[in-house]
Amino acid sequence: MAEQATTESGREVRSPILLGAAALFLVPRIALLLRREPDIDELFTAWIARKDLGAMIRTLLLDSGPPLYYVLLHAVDFVSPMSVGLARLISIAAGLATLALVATYSRSAAAALLLAVYPQHVFFSAEARAYAICALLAGFAVVALDRWVASRQPKDVAAAAATLLLAAYTHYYGVLFFPLPIAVALLARDRRRILEGAAATAALALLYVPGFLLASRQPEEAISWMRIGDDFERVLIVAGSLLRIGFDARMAMGEPWQTAVFRILSFAVLLVALWQTRRSARALRFLLGALVPVGAALAVAAMGRTAYFPIRFESVLSVPVVLWITAATASLAPKWSRGVVATAVVIGSIASSLLVLRYVPPRNPERQIARLAARSAPPGIPIVASGLTYLELQAARRPIVPFPRDYELHPGRRPAPGAVARDLPSLRPPLLWAGDLRSPEAAAIRARFGGRLLARSEQIGLVAVDR
């Protein structure tokens, strides 16, 4: 990156500011990487990434999401055993690449600072999930489409379409960006661009047929935790994304008055940027990069399906949002532009700090029993586990036996009828079993072997089977 560059408003970008942005980027994300307990989704990420492609697809047919992110992690697993920590590092690396993209393309220290402290990006670029990589790919596509308007080169819209396709195979949120090429072309009001944009959008839909087929075969219950039954409420919560794209830091604030103050300040930043967008066609293009996926999510919600979850979705919109705010406020007088950016940076910095300082590990009985089982099992005594406790035990550096074997396909899904009776004869005492004490597996073990309850955390227990 050059020592010094000039933004479109004529202000200079200096290396010390960019180094400060890099520090603001890394400190909270590294702290989150080290402080946060892995959640169940992250454990699932590390576990499925160790499977081969065929087993991975069989598991995804019982879950949700496309396979590309897990395939990428599986490739890394050949070099270094996959773990939640390593997967988080990959997300942070993708976030750093996103920061470099924003700083290099915008030639603006303000844009780099905004991304560094954007609360939604801070949290999810330090998580062992696909959001950071999807945000990078979607952001590259938004940048390529902006460049296409200026260059009139078909290679730029082709690059945008290619990265959007990769984004969609990384996370289904990428699909919501598919109408963006034609939307940008319509905004440019150029017949050639409209034809190229329409071709790019049509090609995306065609090349994503395998992704649509996979999604159609995945069970509805895989996303039941985020489903909203009321049609109006479902559409309303997606529409709320138009405010959640701001620096309101709602997931970090603890007191209601703090939340209110930060939301008001964030709303003011968004209003100023929206008002100034009328003076910048480029800002309007970046705003379109956020509005199109929000509009697509609204359309899906109106059709009765769930395609949105707060904060995670906004983290994928991080690049168009920060580029929009930067481009829009660049037309303000320098002191006002600096004031708007400084307000957003202060909100984001406070939120980033609070995300780390206020983190409290959630109560997790499966993890508590899994750690006890890993510590207390004598060498040579097999550990048998069921359900999510089986997933938690993957961190143990010893073989774990799933009971029944169906949990090896997906630890979050109920086994097929008869699976417990089928696999019970394969268990050979002595062994330790860990899992839900109310489950059919626990009942079958008690009926056949008896067993001693060694420990219990809520409904999760550790049972010794001696005979």
Short mmCIF file of C-alpha atoms in Angstrom, two decimals, residues 20 196 267 319 355 358 424:
data_model
loop_
_atom_site.label_atom_id
_atom_site.label_comp_id
_atom_site.label_asym_id
_atom_site.label_seq_id
_atom_site.Cartn_x
_atom_site.Cartn_y
_atom_site.Cartn_z
CA GLY A 20 -4.03 2.51 13.80
CA GLU A 196 -24.14 -7.34 -19.24
CA PHE A 267 -29.32 6.80 13.37
CA VAL A 319 -18.08 -3.56 3.04
CA LEU A 355 -17.91 -7.26 23.38
CA ARG A 358 -18.67 -8.10 29.06
CA LEU A 424 -26.53 -51.43 21.71
#
